[in-house]
XYZ file of C-alpha atoms in Angstrom:
753
model
C 16.067 -45.952 -34.129
C 17.225 -44.166 -36.838
C 16.719 -46.885 -39.458
C 13.056 -47.059 -38.419
C 12.664 -43.401 -38.569
C 13.943 -43.211 -42.045
C 11.945 -46.092 -43.118
C 8.768 -44.439 -41.775
C 9.261 -41.190 -43.759
C 9.990 -43.227 -46.995
C 6.486 -45.285 -46.297
C 4.729 -41.843 -46.166
C 6.075 -40.522 -49.059
C 3.206 -41.469 -51.542
C 0.789 -39.929 -49.428
C 2.433 -36.318 -50.250
C 2.671 -37.077 -53.963
C 0.148 -34.815 -55.757
C -0.383 -32.633 -58.623
C 2.681 -31.242 -59.928
C 3.688 -27.560 -60.708
C 6.149 -26.197 -63.201
C 7.951 -22.822 -63.322
C 8.964 -21.946 -66.794
C 10.900 -18.335 -67.991
C 13.289 -16.175 -69.786
C 16.444 -14.856 -68.121
C 17.925 -11.603 -70.280
C 20.597 -9.036 -69.820
C 18.972 -5.664 -68.517
C 20.951 -3.298 -70.863
C 20.684 -5.251 -74.204
C 17.901 -7.766 -73.776
C 20.068 -10.203 -75.019
C 19.236 -13.869 -73.577
C 21.552 -15.053 -71.067
C 22.988 -18.854 -70.972
C 24.258 -20.777 -68.259
C 22.055 -18.893 -65.737
C 21.475 -20.723 -62.435
C 17.944 -20.586 -61.502
C 17.281 -22.560 -57.661
C 14.896 -22.823 -55.085
C 16.978 -23.392 -52.145
C 14.410 -25.001 -49.748
C 13.270 -27.596 -52.380
C 17.015 -27.983 -53.363
C 15.829 -27.779 -56.844
C 17.462 -25.963 -59.874
C 18.082 -25.486 -63.262
C 20.298 -23.597 -66.104
C 19.255 -21.502 -68.735
C 20.101 -22.465 -72.279
C 21.402 -20.792 -75.288
C 17.737 -18.815 -75.666
C 17.835 -17.815 -72.022
C 15.073 -20.020 -71.053
C 14.618 -22.378 -67.974
C 12.154 -25.027 -66.711
C 11.837 -26.204 -62.999
C 9.485 -29.334 -62.917
C 7.776 -31.292 -60.271
C 7.360 -28.514 -57.889
C 5.022 -28.521 -54.915
C 2.410 -25.521 -54.337
C 3.346 -23.017 -51.847
C 5.502 -19.895 -51.448
C 9.405 -20.223 -51.802
C 12.510 -18.294 -52.300
C 13.683 -18.086 -55.965
C 17.541 -17.231 -56.696
C 18.806 -16.311 -60.059
C 22.721 -16.069 -60.167
C 25.124 -15.655 -62.865
C 28.828 -14.643 -62.751
C 29.417 -10.975 -63.772
C 25.482 -10.159 -62.735
C 23.926 -8.920 -59.482
C 22.257 -12.258 -57.975
C 18.375 -11.729 -57.609
C 16.246 -13.344 -54.839
C 12.441 -13.129 -54.996
C 9.732 -14.932 -53.126
C 7.603 -16.890 -55.708
C 3.851 -18.199 -55.206
C 3.772 -21.625 -56.903
C 0.382 -22.306 -58.004
C -0.777 -25.813 -59.479
C 0.100 -26.191 -63.292
C 2.316 -24.116 -65.195
C 3.996 -20.944 -63.723
C 5.908 -18.230 -65.359
C 8.952 -15.894 -64.089
C 11.232 -14.003 -66.212
C 13.747 -11.695 -65.061
C 16.146 -9.134 -66.753
C 19.708 -9.402 -64.878
C 21.869 -6.163 -63.929
C 25.408 -6.617 -64.636
C 27.712 -6.216 -61.393
C 31.206 -6.587 -60.737
C 30.444 -7.984 -57.045
C 30.832 -11.518 -56.695
C 27.702 -14.045 -56.788
C 25.679 -13.362 -53.381
C 25.189 -16.942 -52.115
C 22.472 -18.266 -50.240
C 22.942 -18.871 -46.449
C 22.255 -22.607 -45.340
C 23.582 -22.110 -41.847
C 20.358 -20.239 -40.663
C 17.054 -21.654 -41.137
C 15.128 -18.930 -43.823
C 17.217 -19.455 -46.743
C 18.201 -15.994 -47.277
C 21.110 -14.317 -49.569
C 23.903 -12.917 -47.652
C 22.716 -9.552 -47.769
C 19.182 -10.255 -47.081
C 19.941 -12.347 -44.068
C 19.500 -10.732 -40.561
C 22.576 -12.239 -38.994
C 25.836 -11.561 -40.563
C 27.070 -14.824 -41.895
C 30.694 -14.980 -43.785
C 30.503 -17.236 -46.668
C 33.645 -18.630 -48.848
C 33.792 -21.450 -51.376
C 36.236 -24.095 -51.303
C 37.468 -23.091 -54.489
C 38.315 -19.726 -53.426
C 40.095 -20.923 -50.365
C 42.283 -23.398 -52.705
C 43.394 -20.264 -55.097
C 44.639 -18.770 -51.911
C 46.909 -21.645 -51.529
C 45.358 -23.426 -48.455
C 47.017 -26.695 -47.245
C 44.013 -27.796 -45.139
C 40.575 -26.892 -44.317
C 41.834 -25.575 -40.968
C 44.324 -23.421 -42.848
C 41.538 -22.218 -45.516
C 39.053 -21.024 -42.772
C 41.885 -18.500 -41.699
C 41.175 -16.327 -44.645
C 37.665 -15.222 -43.311
C 38.030 -12.053 -41.320
C 37.682 -12.475 -37.709
C 38.473 -16.520 -37.761
C 42.005 -18.043 -37.172
C 43.179 -21.523 -36.099
C 44.803 -22.790 -33.041
C 47.405 -24.876 -34.605
C 50.013 -27.590 -34.053
C 52.238 -27.464 -37.119
C 50.329 -27.609 -40.427
C 48.140 -30.584 -40.194
C 46.461 -29.961 -36.918
C 44.061 -26.754 -36.545
C 41.192 -26.017 -34.738
C 39.154 -22.833 -35.698
C 38.967 -19.561 -33.534
C 36.041 -17.307 -33.854
C 36.579 -13.469 -32.364
C 38.794 -15.178 -29.836
C 36.912 -18.085 -28.697
C 37.883 -21.884 -30.107
C 37.474 -25.663 -28.969
C 34.042 -26.274 -27.249
C 32.847 -22.528 -27.561
C 32.737 -23.101 -31.625
C 30.591 -25.783 -33.072
C 31.062 -27.417 -36.540
C 28.686 -28.508 -38.363
C 28.876 -31.101 -41.600
C 26.247 -32.766 -43.599
C 23.790 -30.963 -41.695
C 24.581 -32.344 -38.331
C 26.942 -31.438 -35.381
C 30.174 -32.687 -35.728
C 31.309 -34.590 -32.377
C 34.922 -35.579 -32.245
C 36.567 -34.757 -28.905
C 36.793 -31.465 -30.074
C 38.061 -30.112 -26.521
C 41.424 -31.401 -27.821
C 43.924 -28.862 -29.406
C 46.356 -32.081 -30.429
C 44.267 -33.041 -33.356
C 42.509 -31.421 -36.501
C 38.774 -30.866 -37.482
C 38.468 -34.618 -38.921
C 37.205 -33.157 -42.244
C 38.553 -33.144 -45.741
C 37.761 -30.289 -47.669
C 36.974 -32.654 -50.714
C 33.309 -32.894 -51.108
C 32.747 -29.723 -49.431
C 31.126 -26.933 -51.750
C 31.751 -24.028 -49.297
C 32.248 -22.875 -45.776
C 29.810 -20.454 -43.372
C 30.800 -18.611 -40.452
C 28.461 -17.443 -37.664
C 30.220 -15.042 -35.749
C 28.654 -14.830 -32.284
C 26.337 -16.760 -29.978
C 24.079 -19.334 -32.032
C 22.714 -21.115 -29.087
C 19.522 -20.344 -30.516
C 19.570 -22.479 -33.319
C 22.253 -25.212 -32.208
C 22.322 -25.162 -28.359
C 25.175 -25.557 -26.006
C 28.764 -25.136 -27.600
C 27.773 -22.806 -30.069
C 28.334 -20.050 -27.705
C 31.256 -18.451 -29.895
C 29.857 -19.010 -32.866
C 29.513 -21.839 -35.978
C 31.603 -23.365 -38.609
C 28.847 -24.654 -41.210
C 30.440 -27.270 -43.912
C 28.147 -27.425 -46.874
C 28.557 -30.507 -48.715
C 28.622 -30.464 -52.334
C 25.164 -30.358 -54.100
C 23.734 -33.246 -56.188
C 23.807 -33.156 -59.892
C 20.800 -31.551 -61.604
C 18.143 -34.027 -62.928
C 19.307 -36.199 -66.075
C 22.759 -34.804 -65.726
C 25.705 -36.796 -65.084
C 29.426 -35.261 -64.157
C 32.873 -36.154 -62.744
C 36.012 -34.318 -61.930
C 39.657 -35.084 -60.960
C 41.502 -32.848 -58.747
C 45.335 -32.727 -58.185
C 47.426 -30.660 -55.413
C 51.102 -30.557 -54.676
C 52.562 -28.374 -51.919
C 56.473 -27.525 -52.365
C 57.195 -26.965 -48.710
C 55.615 -30.230 -47.436
C 56.270 -31.984 -50.600
C 52.644 -32.635 -50.026
C 50.520 -34.379 -52.794
C 46.795 -35.076 -52.570
C 44.115 -36.163 -55.151
C 40.278 -36.414 -54.858
C 38.128 -37.607 -57.709
C 34.192 -37.666 -57.760
C 31.171 -38.812 -59.542
C 27.668 -37.769 -59.561
C 24.480 -38.604 -61.597
C 20.579 -37.794 -61.361
C 17.658 -38.929 -63.017
C 14.228 -37.105 -62.404
C 13.992 -38.556 -58.618
C 17.164 -40.348 -57.749
C 20.332 -38.737 -57.332
C 23.705 -40.346 -56.331
C 27.223 -38.752 -55.588
C 30.685 -40.119 -54.481
C 34.160 -38.751 -53.878
C 37.459 -39.885 -52.649
C 40.177 -38.082 -51.382
C 43.580 -38.911 -50.344
C 46.602 -36.447 -49.119
C 50.396 -37.043 -47.597
C 52.653 -34.350 -46.210
C 56.248 -34.583 -44.935
C 57.497 -32.379 -42.100
C 57.068 -28.789 -42.961
C 60.016 -26.096 -43.046
C 60.290 -23.106 -41.407
C 61.337 -19.717 -43.211
C 65.231 -20.683 -42.005
C 65.167 -24.217 -43.666
C 64.491 -25.770 -40.348
C 62.114 -29.179 -40.634
C 59.941 -29.382 -38.073
C 60.261 -32.815 -36.846
C 56.916 -35.073 -36.908
C 54.706 -32.365 -38.519
C 54.215 -34.829 -41.293
C 50.766 -36.007 -41.218
C 48.611 -38.204 -43.927
C 44.588 -38.306 -44.497
C 42.045 -40.623 -46.522
C 38.615 -39.620 -46.971
C 35.405 -40.855 -48.843
C 32.128 -38.984 -48.955
C 28.871 -40.321 -50.703
C 25.348 -39.772 -50.992
C 21.974 -40.975 -52.316
C 18.810 -38.770 -52.673
C 15.377 -39.174 -53.892
C 13.069 -35.932 -54.783
C 9.489 -36.302 -55.286
C 6.897 -33.333 -55.846
C 6.175 -32.713 -52.168
C 8.837 -34.962 -50.374
C 12.482 -35.322 -50.549
C 15.214 -37.533 -48.588
C 18.608 -37.791 -48.744
C 21.138 -40.080 -46.791
C 25.123 -38.999 -46.711
C 28.042 -40.832 -45.304
C 31.492 -39.669 -44.665
C 34.862 -41.770 -43.452
C 37.925 -40.033 -42.661
C 41.310 -41.413 -41.495
C 44.055 -39.411 -40.077
C 47.422 -40.358 -39.027
C 49.066 -37.105 -37.758
C 52.421 -36.640 -35.977
C 52.472 -34.349 -32.906
C 55.647 -31.973 -33.437
C 57.337 -31.639 -29.897
C 60.985 -30.751 -30.777
C 63.399 -30.291 -33.438
C 65.116 -33.423 -34.346
C 65.195 -35.812 -37.084
C 65.590 -33.823 -40.529
C 64.245 -36.033 -43.278
C 61.478 -36.332 -45.668
C 59.791 -39.467 -44.162
C 55.902 -39.502 -44.675
C 54.917 -41.872 -41.567
C 54.591 -40.154 -38.377
C 56.874 -40.587 -35.434
C 56.163 -40.872 -31.894
C 54.101 -39.449 -30.381
C 51.342 -39.465 -32.818
C 47.527 -39.924 -33.570
C 45.398 -42.378 -35.559
C 41.889 -40.758 -35.911
C 39.009 -42.362 -37.558
C 35.596 -40.753 -37.950
C 32.217 -42.383 -39.358
C 29.685 -39.557 -40.196
C 26.305 -41.230 -41.368
C 23.425 -38.403 -41.743
C 19.814 -38.342 -43.125
C 17.897 -35.439 -44.087
C 14.120 -35.740 -45.035
C 11.450 -33.073 -46.160
C 7.787 -32.984 -46.284
C 6.369 -30.058 -48.443
C 2.693 -28.860 -47.403
C 0.792 -25.857 -48.840
C 1.760 -23.385 -46.324
C 4.059 -25.172 -44.202
C 7.238 -27.558 -44.269
C 8.779 -30.478 -41.989
C 12.489 -31.209 -41.884
C 13.934 -34.016 -39.981
C 17.702 -34.582 -39.706
C 19.087 -37.338 -38.059
C 23.150 -38.041 -37.697
C 25.477 -40.794 -36.075
C 29.062 -40.082 -35.708
C 31.651 -42.617 -34.525
C 35.026 -41.107 -33.911
C 37.811 -43.213 -32.613
C 41.040 -41.760 -31.393
C 44.390 -43.720 -30.711
C 47.562 -41.898 -29.375
C 50.727 -43.709 -29.701
C 53.557 -42.433 -27.149
C 57.654 -43.241 -27.073
C 58.346 -46.484 -25.145
C 59.744 -45.603 -21.761
C 62.581 -48.132 -20.835
C 61.766 -50.431 -17.917
C 64.656 -51.361 -15.510
C 66.367 -54.335 -16.399
C 65.368 -54.656 -20.032
C 67.725 -56.124 -22.329
C 67.754 -53.830 -25.712
C 66.464 -56.675 -27.611
C 63.561 -57.029 -25.162
C 62.759 -53.255 -25.246
C 62.831 -53.644 -29.297
C 60.091 -56.407 -29.103
C 58.319 -54.549 -26.055
C 58.098 -51.180 -28.455
C 56.963 -53.416 -31.397
C 54.121 -55.027 -29.623
C 53.054 -51.982 -27.652
C 49.802 -50.871 -28.375
C 47.934 -47.318 -28.116
C 48.517 -45.565 -24.959
C 45.278 -43.737 -25.154
C 42.305 -45.227 -27.301
C 38.883 -43.552 -27.031
C 35.530 -44.242 -28.913
C 32.964 -41.523 -28.898
C 29.866 -42.470 -30.516
C 26.948 -39.708 -30.932
C 23.266 -39.979 -32.109
C 21.799 -36.554 -32.804
C 18.421 -35.538 -34.061
C 16.841 -32.213 -35.429
C 13.187 -31.899 -36.091
C 11.939 -28.528 -37.491
C 8.259 -27.420 -38.448
C 8.142 -24.278 -40.473
C 4.507 -22.694 -40.939
C 4.113 -19.515 -43.068
C 1.851 -16.718 -41.663
C 1.662 -13.941 -44.300
C 4.877 -12.189 -44.228
C 6.157 -14.084 -40.986
C 7.994 -17.447 -41.076
C 8.480 -19.283 -38.024
C 10.397 -22.417 -36.997
C 9.489 -24.466 -34.120
C 12.333 -27.101 -33.474
C 13.418 -29.947 -31.477
C 16.988 -30.872 -30.990
C 19.000 -33.838 -29.111
C 21.834 -35.518 -28.388
C 23.099 -39.138 -26.827
C 26.851 -39.678 -26.621
C 28.870 -42.195 -25.010
C 32.420 -42.042 -24.461
C 34.367 -45.167 -24.039
C 38.205 -46.009 -23.263
C 40.253 -49.001 -24.328
C 43.543 -47.803 -23.862
C 46.108 -47.845 -20.642
C 45.889 -44.147 -20.180
C 42.360 -42.322 -19.295
C 42.268 -38.888 -20.690
C 38.494 -38.387 -19.626
C 36.526 -41.075 -18.206
C 33.462 -43.354 -19.606
C 30.492 -41.416 -19.644
C 27.262 -40.431 -21.150
C 25.844 -37.174 -22.105
C 22.351 -36.326 -23.225
C 21.039 -33.336 -24.533
C 17.507 -31.899 -25.269
C 16.620 -28.704 -26.668
C 13.458 -27.046 -27.970
C 13.279 -23.793 -29.758
C 10.864 -21.236 -31.714
C 12.142 -18.333 -34.103
C 10.555 -16.024 -36.488
C 11.612 -13.868 -39.138
C 9.037 -11.011 -40.389
C 9.745 -9.077 -43.578
C 8.799 -5.666 -44.094
C 9.441 -3.581 -47.559
C 13.001 -2.352 -46.639
C 13.860 -4.491 -43.335
C 13.618 -7.639 -41.722
C 13.126 -8.200 -37.896
C 13.903 -11.613 -36.297
C 13.401 -12.829 -32.987
C 13.657 -16.473 -30.987
C 13.647 -18.171 -27.780
C 15.089 -21.685 -26.615
C 15.356 -24.014 -23.719
C 18.217 -26.583 -23.404
C 19.138 -29.217 -20.841
C 22.449 -31.392 -20.694
C 22.897 -34.166 -18.203
C 26.459 -35.870 -17.916
C 27.081 -38.827 -16.215
C 30.741 -40.157 -16.021
C 32.356 -43.250 -14.571
C 34.873 -43.700 -11.857
C 38.086 -44.044 -13.082
C 41.494 -45.442 -11.322
C 42.135 -46.075 -7.678
C 41.317 -43.981 -4.745
C 44.061 -42.078 -3.523
C 46.378 -42.348 -6.565
C 47.445 -38.790 -8.264
C 45.193 -39.948 -11.505
C 42.059 -41.099 -9.938
C 39.003 -39.793 -11.214
C 35.711 -39.923 -9.229
C 32.367 -40.533 -10.736
C 30.104 -37.479 -12.191
C 26.683 -36.896 -12.248
C 25.885 -33.059 -13.249
C 22.975 -31.167 -14.963
C 22.930 -28.119 -16.612
C 20.256 -26.087 -18.020
C 19.679 -22.738 -20.170
C 17.006 -20.345 -21.576
C 18.457 -18.384 -24.509
C 17.306 -15.849 -26.919
C 18.183 -13.791 -29.787
C 16.814 -10.819 -31.395
C 17.861 -9.143 -34.802
C 17.033 -6.375 -36.978
C 18.060 -5.486 -40.691
C 17.560 -2.431 -42.804
C 18.051 -0.762 -45.926
C 18.832 2.665 -44.574
C 19.191 3.883 -47.961
C 19.542 2.302 -51.559
C 23.322 1.552 -50.647
C 23.652 1.397 -46.725
C 22.874 -1.748 -45.165
C 22.319 -1.883 -41.267
C 22.406 -4.759 -39.061
C 21.708 -4.971 -35.188
C 21.942 -8.424 -33.317
C 21.660 -8.992 -29.591
C 21.725 -12.744 -28.546
C 22.933 -15.234 -25.705
C 24.624 -18.154 -25.714
C 25.779 -20.751 -23.064
C 28.172 -23.891 -22.805
C 28.126 -26.705 -20.546
C 31.447 -27.673 -19.249
C 33.109 -30.383 -21.184
C 34.169 -33.865 -19.822
C 37.631 -32.575 -20.004
C 37.329 -29.559 -18.023
C 35.069 -31.385 -15.359
C 37.263 -34.480 -15.178
C 40.761 -34.523 -16.795
C 43.625 -35.575 -14.482
C 46.486 -36.584 -16.768
C 49.053 -35.801 -19.352
C 48.359 -33.999 -22.698
C 51.217 -34.963 -24.607
C 50.530 -32.516 -27.199
C 50.383 -29.719 -24.980
C 53.133 -31.208 -22.595
C 51.349 -30.380 -19.569
C 49.291 -32.039 -16.904
C 45.623 -30.933 -17.095
C 43.131 -31.422 -13.892
C 39.433 -30.888 -14.226
C 36.910 -29.187 -11.587
C 33.256 -30.832 -11.154
C 32.237 -27.483 -9.587
C 32.383 -25.742 -12.751
C 29.172 -23.902 -13.911
C 27.954 -23.388 -17.398
C 29.253 -20.357 -19.366
C 26.603 -17.973 -20.147
C 27.074 -14.798 -22.824
C 25.527 -11.835 -24.083
C 26.576 -10.463 -27.062
C 26.013 -7.422 -29.498
C 26.868 -6.946 -32.805
C 26.583 -3.799 -35.069
C 27.287 -4.009 -38.685
C 27.231 -1.510 -41.286
C 27.547 -1.818 -45.152
C 27.921 0.481 -47.983
C 27.774 -0.483 -51.505
C 27.576 0.708 -55.150
C 29.290 0.093 -58.568
C 32.403 1.460 -57.587
C 32.861 0.214 -53.953
C 32.019 -1.816 -50.963
C 32.827 -0.710 -47.449
C 31.803 -2.569 -44.291
C 32.199 -2.245 -40.505
C 31.367 -5.030 -37.863
C 31.681 -4.452 -34.170
C 30.961 -6.629 -31.047
C 31.048 -6.666 -27.421
C 30.685 -10.252 -25.733
C 30.132 -10.444 -22.105
C 30.834 -13.887 -20.548
C 29.873 -15.050 -17.237
C 31.622 -17.812 -15.607
C 34.240 -18.235 -18.153
C 36.255 -21.642 -17.974
C 40.234 -21.256 -18.314
C 43.224 -23.438 -17.406
C 45.639 -21.935 -14.790
C 49.140 -23.026 -13.884
C 49.505 -24.214 -10.348
C 53.446 -23.868 -9.953
C 53.646 -27.541 -9.242
C 54.800 -30.355 -11.470
C 54.068 -34.038 -12.336
C 56.900 -36.311 -13.677
C 58.660 -33.069 -14.789
C 55.407 -31.540 -16.613
C 53.670 -28.539 -15.345
C 49.954 -28.878 -13.790
C 46.991 -26.647 -14.900
C 43.547 -26.582 -13.199
C 40.486 -25.469 -14.722
C 39.205 -22.350 -12.952
C 36.331 -19.766 -13.456
C 35.885 -15.933 -13.655
C 33.843 -13.386 -15.844
C 35.344 -12.170 -18.885
C 34.773 -9.981 -21.697
C 35.788 -9.690 -25.486
C 35.222 -6.987 -28.060
C 36.440 -6.036 -31.294
C 35.301 -6.194 -34.870
C 36.219 -6.380 -38.691
C 36.464 -3.618 -41.111
C 37.265 -3.199 -44.675
C 36.613 -2.249 -48.071
C 36.427 -3.258 -51.882
C 37.156 -1.259 -54.685
C 36.173 -1.970 -58.217
C 35.788 1.280 -60.309
C 33.467 1.204 -63.085
C 34.175 0.730 -65.967
C 37.824 -0.763 -64.849
C 35.661 -3.801 -63.470
C 38.702 -6.204 -64.034
C 40.370 -4.512 -61.173
C 39.917 -5.287 -57.276
C 41.429 -3.698 -54.559
C 40.444 -5.282 -51.336
C 41.493 -4.417 -47.733
C 40.397 -5.893 -44.396
C 41.597 -5.388 -40.458
C 40.489 -7.440 -37.753
C 41.079 -7.250 -34.173
C 39.826 -8.716 -30.899
C 40.658 -8.103 -27.094
C 39.859 -10.356 -24.379
C 40.289 -9.944 -20.476
C 39.186 -11.546 -17.237
C 37.215 -9.946 -14.402
C 40.486 -9.284 -12.628
C 41.904 -7.213 -15.711
C 44.360 -10.174 -16.761
C 44.206 -11.017 -20.632
C 42.634 -14.055 -22.078
C 44.804 -16.678 -23.328
C 44.784 -17.414 -27.216
C 43.488 -14.413 -28.089
C 44.711 -13.827 -31.947
C 46.912 -10.501 -33.030
C 45.522 -8.201 -34.978
C 45.277 -8.531 -38.733
C 45.469 -6.361 -41.887
C 45.253 -7.680 -45.002
C 45.379 -5.843 -48.370
C 45.027 -7.677 -51.793
C 45.221 -6.315 -55.314
C 43.296 -8.798 -57.884
C 42.612 -8.422 -61.644
C 40.307 -10.830 -63.533
C 39.731 -11.191 -67.107
C 37.537 -13.532 -69.110
C 38.792 -16.569 -70.225
C 38.309 -18.485 -73.599
C 34.600 -19.380 -74.970
C 33.080 -22.190 -73.259
C 34.445 -21.530 -69.761
C 32.594 -21.103 -67.016
C 34.807 -18.852 -64.863
C 37.169 -16.082 -64.962
C 41.178 -15.984 -65.035
C 42.759 -14.170 -62.087
C 45.866 -12.882 -60.727
C 46.478 -11.880 -57.196
C 48.933 -10.205 -54.504
C 48.561 -10.137 -50.981
C 50.280 -8.541 -48.154
C 49.117 -9.893 -44.784
C 50.257 -8.090 -41.544
C 50.200 -9.153 -38.177
C 50.858 -7.138 -35.183
C 52.593 -7.637 -32.169
C 50.716 -9.436 -29.718
C 51.764 -8.327 -25.913
C 48.500 -8.603 -24.303
C 48.835 -12.294 -23.245
C 47.698 -14.452 -20.165
C 50.062 -14.857 -17.150
C 51.688 -18.142 -18.591
C 51.627 -17.119 -22.166
C 54.469 -16.105 -24.678
C 54.055 -12.923 -26.292
C 54.673 -12.724 -30.097
C 56.160 -10.130 -32.319
C 54.503 -9.111 -35.399
C 55.393 -9.995 -38.934
C 54.065 -9.432 -42.832
C 54.057 -12.206 -45.389
C 53.586 -11.672 -49.412
C 51.357 -14.126 -51.286
C 50.746 -14.077 -55.119
C 48.857 -16.354 -57.138
C 46.811 -16.972 -60.340
C 44.386 -19.231 -62.179
C 41.752 -19.810 -64.520
C 40.520 -22.691 -67.205
C 42.478 -23.654 -70.320
C 40.822 -25.773 -73.184
C 43.238 -28.762 -73.642
C 42.044 -31.185 -76.784
C 38.564 -29.793 -76.123
C 38.457 -30.744 -72.442
C 38.532 -27.857 -70.045
C 41.392 -27.655 -67.399
C 41.265 -25.572 -64.365
C 44.414 -24.399 -62.881
C 45.335 -22.560 -59.636
C 49.077 -21.613 -58.822
C 49.477 -19.546 -55.541
C 52.728 -18.760 -53.421
C 52.478 -18.042 -49.852
C 55.234 -16.271 -47.698
C 57.200 -15.888 -50.821
C 59.922 -13.896 -49.001
C 60.360 -17.114 -46.856
C 59.690 -15.096 -43.287
C 60.812 -16.667 -40.273
C 57.757 -15.953 -37.798
C 55.567 -17.790 -34.894
C 51.827 -17.208 -35.232
C 50.342 -16.196 -31.643
C 48.188 -19.023 -31.838
C 50.745 -21.818 -32.619
C 50.802 -24.158 -29.909
C 54.601 -24.952 -30.772
C 55.494 -21.158 -30.011
C 56.648 -22.093 -26.264
C 59.533 -24.261 -27.787
C 60.241 -21.467 -30.110
C 59.448 -23.367 -33.288
C 58.635 -21.254 -36.268
C 55.432 -21.398 -38.746
C 55.809 -22.536 -42.237
C 58.390 -20.776 -44.734
C 57.502 -20.491 -48.522
C 55.134 -22.751 -49.975
C 53.846 -23.170 -53.603
C 50.741 -24.775 -54.220
C 49.646 -26.271 -57.489
C 46.047 -27.301 -58.422
C 44.638 -28.855 -61.270
C 40.855 -29.841 -62.150
C 39.672 -31.822 -64.554
C 35.967 -32.286 -65.593
C 35.028 -35.638 -66.937
């Protein structure tokens, strides 16, 4: 079906190829009138851009007629955004940029209106992968914890799942290549399944995004932006090398991309290997080792009124599941138990541009295979040789395939100052078991949703509102024998929900920005919560599902204030989240084969908190930056007991200096020192372990150097430099008293080809 649909779009393309339009202009410095070179001039909706030459001029060719957002960005200057009416023939747009110490303001892609961060009605956090790497992130899951309000449920270093304001797993939706990532995300014992190579940046929507994405976005969205194609008639390549001292981890990725006027191509491959990590006291955490291989490629075609792209990502991870302190060596092959996870992601996105409207069609297919290998249990009467032979021949105890086809069609008419999106989204998903163990049964899930959302722009404010309806059906097969303790009955359930969102942003003064958002969200219970009946080896507990569970439904209020001038920026984000029928695990006090039994239950809950911070960059000392952020979240059930997996409050303070590098480089050199303070977490669920506070000291520096006329980027960062022994509250190893990673020095080299 997907191939047929893509072929139809390509066949229709010539119908929409019409007279071409061009935009040319000159970009200068507003203070001295001098032309600026290497300025990015970009139209996000068309994904067309250019950079200025030595004389400050640029040209954008093969553009359709219509009204589009134009963004002008350059390091050290204030990012400029304007709505440009493009007419047939030649168009001109000149702009004088204002110097600024503030980092480049990026276009938000996770919401449909392509606004700059400061223009967006919803508060969306954005971080580049380069920035996360400069702070020493080992994995993508590790890197996202640098965003205020975002943490990670971790099982060692290689396994982590995002937590947004206290909500995680199926309450946080992950998007990659423009499609929702489906990889059994209910499980905490495996990671995201996406490598950071080939990802340009991440965006985080904090709060219910069901209006835009449907079920599973009740807590927020982690949106991964793939690297862009090269500019027309340009070819480039790069090699990136990483090394981590704590895990003796090495990694490399290499990419190549080339573009003509219409056809574009890119490819990137990556590989990483890590041994067991060491805690602050030098103890190796047995079987926390992991390996990962990844390849991403893309092909695009762009005409005047039509563009389409096809992307493919294959990721293979081999993850050890740490359970206790045992073998102390530097082996790289995971011990038992371990998981082998393979994920294929195929996506296509096609756009048609009309005079006063546009149409976008995004299709995705994901195949996720999850295999779990467990320790061989001796069978009575077996001889040692027989046991060894049996162990070598034993296959995976758990073997699941999850195949998902999803679609997202959006029509965007423009009526004056109002932009509207009408959308249809859906998903067809099939889960199949091939192993001895059945964690969740064979099942088919179907989603269907319709939405409408509008954005109205006024002189100094913006108003956004929308409504959506979703329907989800889940049909699961019977598993096991009636009467056995691991029997799972058949399942036939339907869930539906209406959701709405309304938001307002205003420039109260030239320096003060105000945002208010009220949104509802929902999450249908997943297969694990409805049908589980078995041991989760990573959690060392038996989980039993409940087919009587209802959908979770929430209402969240977000309030944000920002103040900024040439010397300082201050922000305060507060939220209150009321969740009806919150699903959680509760121990029964009983055991199965020495493993505690937990059952899924429901109760109303509330979460509240926020993020607060400032950024000082005193003029004219623009090279000096002092940044501070504090984030907190509290969660409790209706019976006044605390929610599980609520992150501890954090306070980060960073001193950063920047200076210009040698002529010909495109970035600044930098050095930083950070103190990360994490507070005690004593507000815990009845079965949870409280954790003590700790402080970590991090430092780093980086930049670009010119070696034999070749630019080489470098980053060196040290995390936990004082080798502190500590346990994160969201570590799944804390119940066994296993500490987090000790001192780690990260080295990164980037070589352009």
